[in-house]
Amino acid sequence: MEKITIDEIIEACDGKLLQGDLNTQIDKISTDTRTLEKGALFIALKGKNFDGHNFLEECLNKGAVGAIISDEISDRLNTRFELLIPNAKFQHPMEIVDTTGRNLILIKVSDTLIALQDIARYYRNKFSNLKVIGITGSNGKTTTKEITAEVLSVKFKTFKSAGNLNNEIGLPLNLLELSNEYKAGVFELGANDFGEIKLLADILTPQIAVITNIGNTHLELLKDINGVGKLKWELIDSLGEGSFAILNFDDLVLQEKLRQCEKGELECKCKFLTYGLVEENKPLPKNCGFSEKADVWATDIKLFGLEGSEFVLHYREFSKKIKLNIAGNYNIYNSLAAAAVGFALDLSIDEVAKGLENFKNTLPNRMQIINVHGIRIINDTYNANLQSMIEAVKFLNKLNNCKRKILILGDMLELGEKSKDLHENLGEHIAKSSLDLLYTVGKDSEYIGFGAKENGFSEENIFHFSQKKDLIEKIKDEFREEDTIFIKGSRGMGMEEIVGFLKDKGE
């Protein structure tokens, strides 16, 4: 973070200085005392299950220069601070120093979360020449972000948001890590409900927006796949003249959005770049005005299982053979999205190819391969929805050199009233595969087995458990050399616990 003054902070968040020097400069902002560094300004966020004001003593003991606090707390400054900061010395009712004699900066705001977002928005606007890319979608956001950053790094010093910090807190904190050394920044945007992408996009103000796909996610609030499309499209709505929207051409919901833009049913100020697989391109509705071929596309696709893949990348009159170090057909899509970002920023096809081929997956719990005494475990436990589960089934089904192919699946969460049907639909796909054993754990995952059984999968090879401990007890001696086990489930299911058990058992 570049240095900014307390005066700038107050201007950005419409705060009121209770004490401290307006000219004080800071280069660190924190909302978490566990990772707070000396000299940081602490913002005391308050949520359903936590209150950062309860950690003011800890943040000051760690060397924070001060804090941004809410009106609710500041109005009871003496009694509240005497309770929370027993080691602080009150020189008079409105001046607090710590035990070292430091005069602490105190700023009050009406809402500390909005203050964090306003400060991040102000700070981002300091980097007017930064090329900013925002990525959203139902699947592949984080991987696409990582590959895109690798591609852009061939030409630019590129910042990428940490991990999957993509929400109303994580995105602002990532923006506050920017510095003048960066020429491009790649950020992930996640959301569960309408308006959330709009908020994040307003803070980020990207010049390039990527939507990886539209799937059945967060249906408790979004109701159906069209609701998901409406939410994700908030990112495109944020774009101004001269900006680029990069869309998955093979996604039917996005195809319909493109058609609506062409007919004037949606206001679209940006330019479009599309990407897809030629073999799987779905022709757009007649007379929509868009080409029936994506702008960036792949041909001659060869999948090498866990060893990666190969394809020919095409853009305009250019083509280039690409060897990916990451497995799965879906990672070709993610790579095409990253390539399209590169082309939008005038990278050559050789520069794009170098970035794609340099990328190696280091993301935790995403297609991690673990070998334990001849048993191969594929840890893809980070998250799950119907589309990513189906891709997992397809991937495992095509793997070679497996004596038995085994699925261990947890619930797909936040699907609302469609949960039963979508779990059963996954079971249908499993029944059409050549997989050998199916283990499920949770509540609605039992319907995966029902769907598989009804479509011909052997009942004696289906096992369901309501608790992970019972599943673990069942599988502790079940697997043998040359088995391949694919483990996946929604984030809230904590399926990595099963990976940990199998790994520890083999050591």
Short mmCIF file of C-alpha atoms in Angstrom, two decimals:
data_model
loop_
_atom_site.label_atom_id
_atom_site.label_comp_id
_atom_site.label_asym_id
_atom_site.label_seq_id
_atom_site.Cartn_x
_atom_site.Cartn_y
_atom_site.Cartn_z
CA MET A 1 0.00 0.00 0.00
CA GLU A 2 1.23 3.49 -0.87
CA LYS A 3 1.22 6.01 1.95
CA ILE A 4 -1.92 8.07 2.46
CA THR A 5 -2.78 10.58 5.16
CA ILE A 6 -5.44 10.43 7.83
CA ASP A 7 -6.90 13.52 6.18
CA GLU A 8 -7.39 11.48 2.98
CA ILE A 9 -8.92 8.62 4.96
CA ILE A 10 -11.45 10.97 6.54
CA GLU A 11 -12.28 12.52 3.17
CA ALA A 12 -12.78 9.08 1.61
CA CYS A 13 -15.08 7.65 4.28
CA ASP A 14 -16.79 10.84 5.51
CA GLY A 15 -15.44 10.18 8.98
CA LYS A 16 -14.97 12.45 11.96
CA LEU A 17 -11.58 12.71 13.65
CA LEU A 18 -11.99 12.27 17.38
CA GLN A 19 -8.29 12.64 18.05
CA GLY A 20 -4.94 12.40 16.28
CA ASP A 21 -3.03 14.29 13.60
CA LEU A 22 -4.61 14.72 10.15
CA ASN A 23 -1.14 14.69 8.56
CA THR A 24 -0.23 11.27 9.94
CA GLN A 25 0.61 8.88 7.10
CA ILE A 26 -0.27 5.19 7.02
CA ASP A 27 0.66 2.42 4.59
CA LYS A 28 -1.29 -0.46 6.14
CA ILE A 29 -4.96 -1.03 6.91
CA SER A 30 -6.20 -4.09 8.77
CA THR A 31 -9.50 -5.59 9.88
CA ASP A 32 -7.99 -8.66 11.58
CA THR A 33 -5.83 -8.46 14.68
CA ARG A 34 -4.43 -11.93 13.93
CA THR A 35 -2.53 -10.58 10.93
CA LEU A 36 -2.26 -6.92 11.94
CA GLU A 37 1.18 -5.34 11.42
CA LYS A 38 2.72 -2.60 13.50
CA GLY A 39 1.77 0.83 12.20
CA ALA A 40 -1.52 -0.28 10.65
CA LEU A 41 -4.83 1.55 10.99
CA PHE A 42 -7.40 -0.89 12.36
CA ILE A 43 -10.98 -0.85 11.07
CA ALA A 44 -13.35 -2.42 13.61
CA LEU A 45 -15.85 -4.32 11.49
CA LYS A 46 -19.00 -5.69 13.05
CA GLY A 47 -20.94 -8.70 11.72
CA LYS A 48 -23.51 -11.19 12.85
CA ASN A 49 -21.04 -13.30 14.78
CA PHE A 50 -18.16 -10.92 15.52
CA ASP A 51 -17.41 -7.37 16.63
CA GLY A 52 -14.01 -5.89 15.86
CA HIS A 53 -14.48 -3.36 18.65
CA ASN A 54 -13.89 -6.23 21.07
CA PHE A 55 -10.32 -6.49 19.77
CA LEU A 56 -9.28 -2.85 20.12
CA GLU A 57 -6.99 -3.60 23.03
CA GLU A 58 -5.24 -6.34 21.07
CA CYS A 59 -4.80 -4.18 17.98
CA LEU A 60 -3.26 -1.37 20.02
CA ASN A 61 -0.98 -3.78 21.86
CA LYS A 62 0.26 -4.98 18.47
CA GLY A 63 1.22 -1.45 17.51
CA ALA A 64 -1.73 -0.13 15.51
CA VAL A 65 -1.61 3.66 15.03
CA GLY A 66 -5.30 3.83 15.84
CA ALA A 67 -8.72 2.70 14.75
CA ILE A 68 -11.83 3.54 12.80
CA ILE A 69 -14.81 2.88 15.04
CA SER A 70 -18.57 3.13 14.73
CA ASP A 71 -20.80 5.92 16.05
CA GLU A 72 -22.37 3.44 18.42
CA ILE A 73 -19.05 2.88 20.17
CA SER A 74 -17.74 6.43 20.02
CA ASP A 75 -20.88 7.80 21.66
CA ARG A 76 -19.97 5.75 24.74
CA LEU A 77 -16.27 6.45 24.45
CA ASN A 78 -15.29 6.62 28.10
CA THR A 79 -17.20 3.65 29.48
CA ARG A 80 -16.75 1.46 26.41
CA PHE A 81 -13.04 2.15 25.97
CA GLU A 82 -12.32 1.77 29.66
CA LEU A 83 -13.92 -1.65 29.42
CA LEU A 84 -12.22 -2.74 26.19
CA ILE A 85 -8.83 -1.07 26.65
CA PRO A 86 -8.02 -1.32 30.35
CA ASN A 87 -4.35 -0.40 29.77
CA ALA A 88 -5.16 2.82 27.92
CA LYS A 89 -4.74 6.09 29.78
CA PHE A 90 -7.41 8.77 29.47
CA GLN A 91 -5.76 12.20 29.63
CA HIS A 92 -9.18 13.79 29.27
CA PRO A 93 -12.52 12.49 27.96
CA MET A 94 -11.52 12.81 24.31
CA GLU A 95 -7.84 11.87 24.35
CA ILE A 96 -6.63 8.31 24.67
CA VAL A 97 -3.01 7.18 24.77
CA ASP A 98 -1.62 3.71 25.11
CA THR A 99 0.85 2.68 27.82
CA THR A 100 3.81 3.84 25.69
CA GLY A 101 2.39 7.34 25.55
CA ARG A 102 1.35 7.22 21.89
CA ASN A 103 -1.55 9.46 21.04
CA LEU A 104 -3.92 7.20 19.15
CA ILE A 105 -5.81 8.11 16.02
CA LEU A 106 -9.55 7.65 16.43
CA ILE A 107 -12.02 8.16 13.60
CA LYS A 108 -15.73 7.57 13.93
CA VAL A 109 -18.03 6.62 11.07
CA SER A 110 -21.63 5.55 10.83
CA ASP A 111 -20.75 2.12 9.39
CA THR A 112 -17.24 0.68 9.48
CA LEU A 113 -17.83 -1.75 6.57
CA ILE A 114 -19.00 1.07 4.30
CA ALA A 115 -15.98 3.06 5.48
CA LEU A 116 -13.65 0.24 4.41
CA GLN A 117 -15.33 0.10 1.00
CA ASP A 118 -15.22 3.88 0.54
CA ILE A 119 -11.52 3.99 1.45
CA ALA A 120 -10.79 1.17 -1.01
CA ARG A 121 -12.75 2.99 -3.76
CA TYR A 122 -10.81 6.21 -3.09
CA TYR A 123 -7.49 4.35 -3.04
CA ARG A 124 -8.21 2.39 -6.23
CA ASN A 125 -8.90 5.68 -8.05
CA LYS A 126 -5.35 6.80 -7.30
CA PHE A 127 -4.18 4.27 -9.90
CA SER A 128 -5.78 5.78 -12.98
CA ASN A 129 -3.37 4.07 -15.38
CA LEU A 130 -3.76 0.60 -13.86
CA LYS A 131 -5.31 -2.00 -16.16
CA VAL A 132 -7.99 -3.57 -13.96
CA ILE A 133 -9.68 -6.89 -14.72
CA GLY A 134 -12.69 -8.21 -12.80
CA ILE A 135 -13.66 -11.88 -13.04
CA THR A 136 -16.90 -13.52 -11.97
CA GLY A 137 -18.93 -16.61 -12.85
CA SER A 138 -20.41 -19.73 -11.29
CA ASN A 139 -17.31 -21.89 -11.82
CA GLY A 140 -13.63 -21.29 -12.43
CA LYS A 141 -13.34 -17.72 -11.09
CA THR A 142 -10.23 -18.29 -8.99
CA THR A 143 -8.42 -20.49 -11.49
CA THR A 144 -9.20 -18.06 -14.31
CA LYS A 145 -7.89 -15.21 -12.16
CA GLU A 146 -4.66 -17.10 -11.52
CA ILE A 147 -4.13 -18.03 -15.18
CA THR A 148 -4.96 -14.49 -16.31
CA ALA A 149 -2.39 -13.04 -13.91
CA GLU A 150 0.21 -15.48 -15.26
CA VAL A 151 -0.56 -14.42 -18.85
CA LEU A 152 -0.45 -10.70 -18.11
CA SER A 153 2.77 -11.09 -16.12
CA VAL A 154 4.56 -11.88 -19.39
CA LYS A 155 4.17 -8.20 -20.32
CA PHE A 156 3.12 -6.31 -17.17
CA LYS A 157 3.94 -6.29 -13.48
CA THR A 158 0.62 -7.79 -12.40
CA PHE A 159 -1.21 -7.78 -9.07
CA LYS A 160 -3.68 -10.57 -8.35
CA SER A 161 -6.16 -10.72 -5.51
CA ALA A 162 -5.19 -13.14 -2.77
CA GLY A 163 -6.89 -16.53 -2.64
CA ASN A 164 -10.62 -16.18 -3.11
CA LEU A 165 -11.02 -12.92 -1.16
CA ASN A 166 -13.81 -11.78 -3.45
CA ASN A 167 -16.60 -10.37 -1.27
CA GLU A 168 -17.56 -7.02 0.25
CA ILE A 169 -14.66 -7.26 2.71
CA GLY A 170 -12.07 -9.24 0.76
CA LEU A 171 -12.13 -7.18 -2.42
CA PRO A 172 -11.56 -3.82 -0.65
CA LEU A 173 -8.72 -5.33 1.40
CA ASN A 174 -7.09 -6.62 -1.79
CA LEU A 175 -7.37 -3.23 -3.45
CA LEU A 176 -5.60 -1.67 -0.48
CA GLU A 177 -2.58 -3.89 -1.27
CA LEU A 178 -1.99 -2.12 -4.61
CA SER A 179 1.17 -0.10 -5.13
CA ASN A 180 2.67 1.99 -7.92
CA GLU A 181 4.85 -0.87 -9.16
CA TYR A 182 1.87 -2.66 -10.70
CA LYS A 183 0.67 -2.02 -14.25
CA ALA A 184 -2.23 -4.51 -14.21
CA GLY A 185 -4.48 -5.99 -11.53
CA VAL A 186 -6.69 -9.09 -11.68
CA PHE A 187 -9.52 -9.40 -9.16
CA GLU A 188 -12.19 -11.99 -8.43
CA LEU A 189 -15.77 -10.96 -7.63
CA GLY A 190 -18.14 -13.31 -5.82
CA ALA A 191 -21.71 -12.79 -4.67
CA ASN A 192 -24.79 -14.60 -3.38
CA ASP A 193 -27.56 -12.06 -3.99
CA PHE A 194 -28.64 -9.30 -6.32
CA GLY A 195 -26.79 -6.02 -6.00
CA GLU A 196 -23.61 -7.51 -4.55
CA ILE A 197 -21.67 -7.66 -7.83
CA LYS A 198 -22.86 -4.12 -8.60
CA LEU A 199 -21.39 -2.93 -5.30
CA LEU A 200 -18.07 -4.68 -5.89
CA ALA A 201 -17.83 -3.44 -9.47
CA ASP A 202 -18.50 0.11 -8.31
CA ILE A 203 -15.53 -0.17 -5.95
CA LEU A 204 -13.27 -1.90 -8.49
CA THR A 205 -14.26 0.01 -11.69
CA PRO A 206 -12.68 -2.54 -14.05
CA GLN A 207 -11.90 -1.84 -17.71
CA ILE A 208 -12.18 -5.56 -18.54
CA ALA A 209 -14.84 -7.90 -17.15
CA VAL A 210 -14.90 -11.69 -17.51
CA ILE A 211 -17.87 -13.98 -16.92
CA THR A 212 -16.69 -17.59 -16.97
CA ASN A 213 -20.14 -19.25 -17.05
CA ILE A 214 -23.62 -19.23 -15.53
CA GLY A 215 -24.61 -22.23 -13.40
CA ASN A 216 -27.03 -23.38 -10.72
CA THR A 217 -25.54 -21.63 -7.69
CA HIS A 218 -27.03 -19.73 -4.72
CA LEU A 219 -30.55 -20.64 -5.84
CA GLU A 220 -31.98 -20.03 -2.37
CA LEU A 221 -31.80 -16.32 -3.19
CA LEU A 222 -31.44 -16.24 -6.99
CA LYS A 223 -34.24 -18.78 -7.65
CA ASP A 224 -33.07 -20.07 -11.05
CA ILE A 225 -30.27 -19.97 -13.59
CA ASN A 226 -31.65 -16.77 -15.15
CA GLY A 227 -31.41 -15.12 -11.75
CA VAL A 228 -27.76 -16.21 -11.59
CA GLY A 229 -27.24 -14.67 -15.03
CA LYS A 230 -28.84 -11.42 -13.92
CA LEU A 231 -26.53 -11.23 -10.90
CA LYS A 232 -23.34 -11.93 -12.86
CA TRP A 233 -24.35 -9.46 -15.58
CA GLU A 234 -24.16 -6.66 -13.01
CA LEU A 235 -20.42 -6.72 -13.74
CA ILE A 236 -21.03 -6.03 -17.43
CA ASP A 237 -23.50 -3.27 -16.56
CA SER A 238 -20.69 -1.51 -14.69
CA LEU A 239 -18.50 -1.16 -17.79
CA GLY A 240 -18.13 2.12 -19.62
CA GLU A 241 -17.30 3.09 -23.19
CA GLY A 242 -14.15 1.43 -24.51
CA SER A 243 -14.23 -1.37 -21.94
CA PHE A 244 -14.22 -5.07 -22.81
CA ALA A 245 -16.61 -7.79 -21.67
CA ILE A 246 -15.17 -11.28 -22.14
CA LEU A 247 -17.79 -14.01 -22.21
CA ASN A 248 -17.96 -17.78 -22.51
CA PHE A 249 -19.52 -18.22 -25.95
CA ASP A 250 -20.64 -21.79 -25.21
CA ASP A 251 -22.80 -20.73 -22.25
CA LEU A 252 -26.46 -20.56 -23.29
CA VAL A 253 -27.43 -17.89 -20.76
CA LEU A 254 -24.58 -15.66 -21.91
CA GLN A 255 -25.53 -16.28 -25.53
CA GLU A 256 -29.00 -14.98 -24.74
CA LYS A 257 -27.50 -11.92 -23.03
CA LEU A 258 -25.47 -11.21 -26.16
CA ARG A 259 -28.60 -11.51 -28.29
CA GLN A 260 -30.42 -9.04 -26.00
CA CYS A 261 -27.53 -6.57 -26.34
CA GLU A 262 -27.65 -6.82 -30.12
CA LYS A 263 -31.41 -6.21 -30.18
CA GLY A 264 -31.14 -3.27 -27.79
CA GLU A 265 -33.02 -5.05 -25.01
CA LEU A 266 -29.95 -4.62 -22.79
CA GLU A 267 -27.86 -1.45 -22.72
CA CYS A 268 -24.27 -2.46 -23.42
CA LYS A 269 -21.64 0.27 -23.60
CA CYS A 270 -18.68 -2.10 -23.84
CA LYS A 271 -17.07 -4.14 -26.61
CA PHE A 272 -17.36 -7.93 -26.52
CA LEU A 273 -14.79 -10.67 -26.89
CA THR A 274 -16.07 -14.23 -26.75
CA TYR A 275 -14.28 -17.54 -26.29
CA GLY A 276 -15.24 -21.17 -26.70
CA LEU A 277 -14.48 -24.62 -28.05
CA VAL A 278 -15.27 -24.97 -31.72
CA GLU A 279 -16.43 -28.57 -31.33
CA GLU A 280 -18.98 -27.51 -28.72
CA ASN A 281 -20.07 -24.09 -29.98
CA LYS A 282 -23.83 -23.67 -29.92
CA PRO A 283 -25.05 -21.46 -32.80
CA LEU A 284 -26.63 -18.25 -31.63
CA PRO A 285 -30.29 -17.55 -32.44
CA LYS A 286 -30.80 -16.54 -36.06
CA ASN A 287 -30.50 -12.86 -36.96
CA CYS A 288 -28.84 -11.99 -33.66
CA GLY A 289 -26.00 -10.23 -35.44
CA PHE A 290 -23.20 -12.13 -33.71
CA SER A 291 -20.80 -14.53 -35.37
CA GLU A 292 -21.47 -18.23 -34.92
CA LYS A 293 -17.83 -18.64 -33.94
CA ALA A 294 -16.15 -17.28 -30.85
CA ASP A 295 -13.48 -14.57 -31.16
CA VAL A 296 -10.98 -16.72 -29.28
CA TRP A 297 -11.33 -20.44 -29.77
CA ALA A 298 -9.67 -23.83 -29.38
CA THR A 299 -9.38 -26.71 -31.82
CA ASP A 300 -7.50 -30.02 -31.93
CA ILE A 301 -8.09 -30.65 -28.24
CA LYS A 302 -6.22 -33.53 -26.62
CA LEU A 303 -6.77 -34.42 -22.97
CA PHE A 304 -3.97 -36.28 -21.18
CA GLY A 305 -5.77 -36.98 -17.92
CA LEU A 306 -3.85 -35.74 -14.92
CA GLU A 307 -0.92 -34.76 -17.14
CA GLY A 308 -2.76 -31.80 -18.64
CA SER A 309 -3.98 -31.10 -22.15
CA GLU A 310 -3.08 -29.72 -25.55
CA PHE A 311 -5.01 -27.58 -28.01
CA VAL A 312 -4.56 -25.07 -30.80
CA LEU A 313 -5.39 -21.51 -29.76
CA HIS A 314 -6.91 -19.24 -32.40
CA TYR A 315 -7.42 -15.47 -32.47
CA ARG A 316 -8.14 -13.60 -35.67
CA GLU A 317 -5.64 -14.91 -38.24
CA PHE A 318 -3.25 -16.20 -35.57
CA SER A 319 -2.96 -19.72 -34.18
CA LYS A 320 -0.62 -21.44 -31.75
CA LYS A 321 -0.35 -24.90 -30.22
CA ILE A 322 -0.64 -24.78 -26.42
CA LYS A 323 0.40 -27.39 -23.87
CA LEU A 324 -1.33 -26.88 -20.51
CA ASN A 325 0.04 -28.21 -17.25
CA ILE A 326 -3.44 -28.35 -15.74
CA ALA A 327 -5.98 -31.11 -16.22
CA GLY A 328 -9.56 -31.05 -17.45
CA ASN A 329 -11.59 -29.70 -20.35
CA TYR A 330 -12.90 -26.90 -18.10
CA ASN A 331 -9.36 -25.58 -17.68
CA ILE A 332 -9.18 -25.09 -21.43
CA TYR A 333 -12.16 -22.76 -21.01
CA ASN A 334 -10.40 -20.97 -18.14
CA SER A 335 -7.28 -20.63 -20.29
CA LEU A 336 -9.25 -19.23 -23.22
CA ALA A 337 -10.76 -16.59 -20.94
CA ALA A 338 -7.27 -15.61 -19.79
CA ALA A 339 -6.07 -15.54 -23.41
CA ALA A 340 -8.94 -13.22 -24.35
CA VAL A 341 -7.92 -10.82 -21.58
CA GLY A 342 -4.39 -10.87 -22.97
CA PHE A 343 -5.60 -10.11 -26.48
CA ALA A 344 -7.81 -7.28 -25.19
CA LEU A 345 -4.63 -5.75 -23.74
CA ASP A 346 -2.69 -6.20 -27.00
CA LEU A 347 -0.52 -9.13 -26.00
CA SER A 348 0.74 -11.17 -28.95
CA ILE A 349 -0.31 -14.78 -29.36
CA ASP A 350 3.26 -15.81 -28.48
CA GLU A 351 3.10 -13.81 -25.23
CA VAL A 352 -0.28 -15.32 -24.38
CA ALA A 353 0.99 -18.82 -25.15
CA LYS A 354 4.01 -18.31 -22.90
CA GLY A 355 1.79 -17.30 -19.99
CA LEU A 356 -0.60 -20.22 -20.48
CA GLU A 357 2.20 -22.75 -20.64
CA ASN A 358 3.97 -21.25 -17.62
CA PHE A 359 0.93 -21.71 -15.39
CA LYS A 360 1.03 -24.46 -12.77
CA ASN A 361 -1.81 -25.08 -10.36
CA THR A 362 -0.86 -24.35 -6.75
CA LEU A 363 -4.37 -23.58 -5.52
CA PRO A 364 -5.29 -25.56 -2.40
CA ASN A 365 -8.08 -28.16 -2.64
CA ARG A 366 -8.44 -27.74 -6.40
CA MET A 367 -7.48 -30.78 -8.45
CA GLN A 368 -4.63 -31.63 -6.12
CA ILE A 369 -3.17 -35.08 -6.75
CA ILE A 370 -2.11 -37.11 -3.71
CA ASN A 371 -0.55 -40.57 -4.01
CA VAL A 372 -0.76 -42.79 -0.95
CA HIS A 373 0.66 -46.33 -1.26
CA GLY A 374 -0.48 -46.68 -4.86
CA ILE A 375 -3.90 -45.11 -4.22
CA ARG A 376 -4.46 -41.91 -6.16
CA ILE A 377 -6.58 -39.24 -4.46
CA ILE A 378 -7.88 -36.24 -6.39
CA ASN A 379 -8.64 -33.48 -3.91
CA ASP A 380 -11.13 -31.06 -5.48
CA THR A 381 -12.89 -30.21 -2.23
CA TYR A 382 -12.80 -26.42 -2.39
CA ASN A 383 -16.39 -26.06 -3.60
CA ALA A 384 -19.08 -27.63 -5.78
CA ASN A 385 -22.21 -27.02 -7.80
CA LEU A 386 -23.99 -29.14 -10.38
CA GLN A 387 -21.86 -28.04 -13.33
CA SER A 388 -18.54 -28.59 -11.57
CA MET A 389 -19.73 -31.95 -10.21
CA ILE A 390 -20.68 -33.09 -13.72
CA GLU A 391 -17.26 -32.02 -14.97
CA ALA A 392 -15.70 -34.07 -12.17
CA VAL A 393 -17.65 -37.14 -13.27
CA LYS A 394 -16.59 -36.62 -16.90
CA PHE A 395 -12.97 -36.15 -15.90
CA LEU A 396 -12.79 -39.25 -13.71
CA ASN A 397 -14.65 -41.28 -16.31
CA LYS A 398 -11.97 -40.53 -18.95
CA LEU A 399 -8.98 -41.30 -16.71
CA ASN A 400 -6.81 -44.23 -17.69
CA ASN A 401 -4.68 -46.56 -15.56
CA CYS A 402 -7.28 -46.90 -12.83
CA LYS A 403 -8.28 -50.28 -11.44
CA ARG A 404 -11.38 -48.72 -9.80
CA LYS A 405 -12.81 -45.23 -10.16
CA ILE A 406 -14.43 -44.00 -6.96
CA LEU A 407 -16.44 -40.85 -6.15
CA ILE A 408 -16.81 -39.44 -2.64
CA LEU A 409 -19.26 -36.55 -2.80
CA GLY A 410 -20.77 -34.15 -0.28
CA ASP A 411 -23.88 -31.99 -0.53
CA MET A 412 -24.18 -29.18 -3.05
CA LEU A 413 -25.41 -26.38 -0.81
CA GLU A 414 -27.58 -23.26 -1.29
CA LEU A 415 -29.76 -24.80 -4.00
CA GLY A 416 -33.08 -24.04 -2.30
CA GLU A 417 -36.16 -25.90 -3.46
CA LYS A 418 -34.29 -27.28 -6.48
CA SER A 419 -31.76 -29.14 -4.37
CA LYS A 420 -33.39 -32.58 -4.59
CA ASP A 421 -33.81 -32.43 -8.37
CA LEU A 422 -30.27 -31.17 -9.00
CA HIS A 423 -28.72 -33.86 -6.80
CA GLU A 424 -30.77 -36.50 -8.61
CA ASN A 425 -29.65 -35.02 -11.94
CA LEU A 426 -26.04 -35.50 -10.90
CA GLY A 427 -26.86 -39.13 -10.12
CA GLU A 428 -28.14 -39.58 -13.69
CA HIS A 429 -24.79 -38.43 -15.05
CA ILE A 430 -22.96 -40.83 -12.76
CA ALA A 431 -25.13 -43.72 -13.96
CA LYS A 432 -24.10 -42.98 -17.56
CA SER A 433 -20.41 -43.23 -16.64
CA SER A 434 -18.16 -46.20 -16.06
CA LEU A 435 -17.42 -45.32 -12.43
CA ASP A 436 -17.26 -48.15 -9.92
CA LEU A 437 -18.21 -46.87 -6.45
CA LEU A 438 -20.23 -43.92 -5.17
CA TYR A 439 -20.02 -42.65 -1.59
CA THR A 440 -22.10 -39.67 -0.50
CA VAL A 441 -22.29 -37.77 2.76
CA GLY A 442 -24.64 -35.12 4.06
CA LYS A 443 -28.36 -34.46 3.71
CA ASP A 444 -29.37 -33.93 0.09
CA SER A 445 -26.45 -35.92 -1.39
CA GLU A 446 -28.53 -39.04 -0.70
CA TYR A 447 -30.53 -38.03 -3.80
CA ILE A 448 -27.38 -38.43 -5.90
CA GLY A 449 -27.54 -42.13 -5.10
CA PHE A 450 -31.27 -42.24 -5.82
CA GLY A 451 -30.71 -40.65 -9.24
CA ALA A 452 -27.85 -43.02 -10.01
CA LYS A 453 -29.79 -46.12 -8.94
CA GLU A 454 -32.90 -45.15 -10.93
CA ASN A 455 -30.76 -44.85 -14.04
CA GLY A 456 -29.01 -48.19 -13.75
CA PHE A 457 -26.07 -47.71 -11.38
CA SER A 458 -25.68 -50.78 -9.18
CA GLU A 459 -27.32 -50.26 -5.77
CA GLU A 460 -24.68 -52.40 -4.06
CA ASN A 461 -22.03 -49.88 -5.13
CA ILE A 462 -23.82 -46.86 -3.58
CA PHE A 463 -23.15 -45.87 0.03
CA HIS A 464 -24.67 -42.89 1.83
CA PHE A 465 -23.87 -41.44 5.27
CA SER A 466 -25.34 -38.50 7.11
CA GLN A 467 -22.12 -37.88 9.05
CA LYS A 468 -18.50 -37.74 7.86
CA LYS A 469 -17.33 -39.80 10.81
CA ASP A 470 -19.51 -42.71 9.69
CA LEU A 471 -18.23 -42.41 6.13
CA ILE A 472 -14.65 -42.39 7.39
CA GLU A 473 -15.31 -45.50 9.47
CA LYS A 474 -16.65 -47.25 6.37
CA ILE A 475 -13.79 -46.36 4.02
CA LYS A 476 -10.86 -46.84 6.40
CA ASP A 477 -10.03 -50.26 4.91
CA GLU A 478 -11.98 -50.13 1.63
CA PHE A 479 -9.44 -48.91 -0.89
CA ARG A 480 -6.54 -50.67 -2.53
CA GLU A 481 -3.61 -50.11 -4.84
CA GLU A 482 -4.43 -48.51 -8.23
CA ASP A 483 -7.76 -47.12 -7.01
CA THR A 484 -8.45 -43.52 -8.00
CA ILE A 485 -10.67 -41.55 -5.61
CA PHE A 486 -12.20 -38.19 -6.55
CA ILE A 487 -13.42 -36.18 -3.53
CA LYS A 488 -15.64 -33.12 -3.91
CA GLY A 489 -18.41 -31.16 -2.17
CA SER A 490 -19.55 -27.66 -1.32
CA ARG A 491 -17.29 -25.52 0.87
CA GLY A 492 -19.58 -25.83 3.86
CA MET A 493 -19.25 -29.62 3.81
CA GLY A 494 -15.54 -29.57 4.70
CA MET A 495 -14.73 -32.55 2.49
CA GLU A 496 -11.00 -31.93 2.90
CA GLU A 497 -11.40 -33.71 6.26
CA ILE A 498 -11.85 -36.95 4.33
CA VAL A 499 -8.78 -36.19 2.22
CA GLY A 500 -6.82 -35.60 5.41
CA PHE A 501 -7.96 -38.91 6.87
CA LEU A 502 -6.94 -40.90 3.79
CA LYS A 503 -3.62 -39.08 3.58
CA ASP A 504 -2.80 -39.56 7.28
CA LYS A 505 -3.83 -43.20 7.14
CA GLY A 506 -1.33 -43.85 4.38
CA GLU A 507 1.60 -42.18 6.12
#
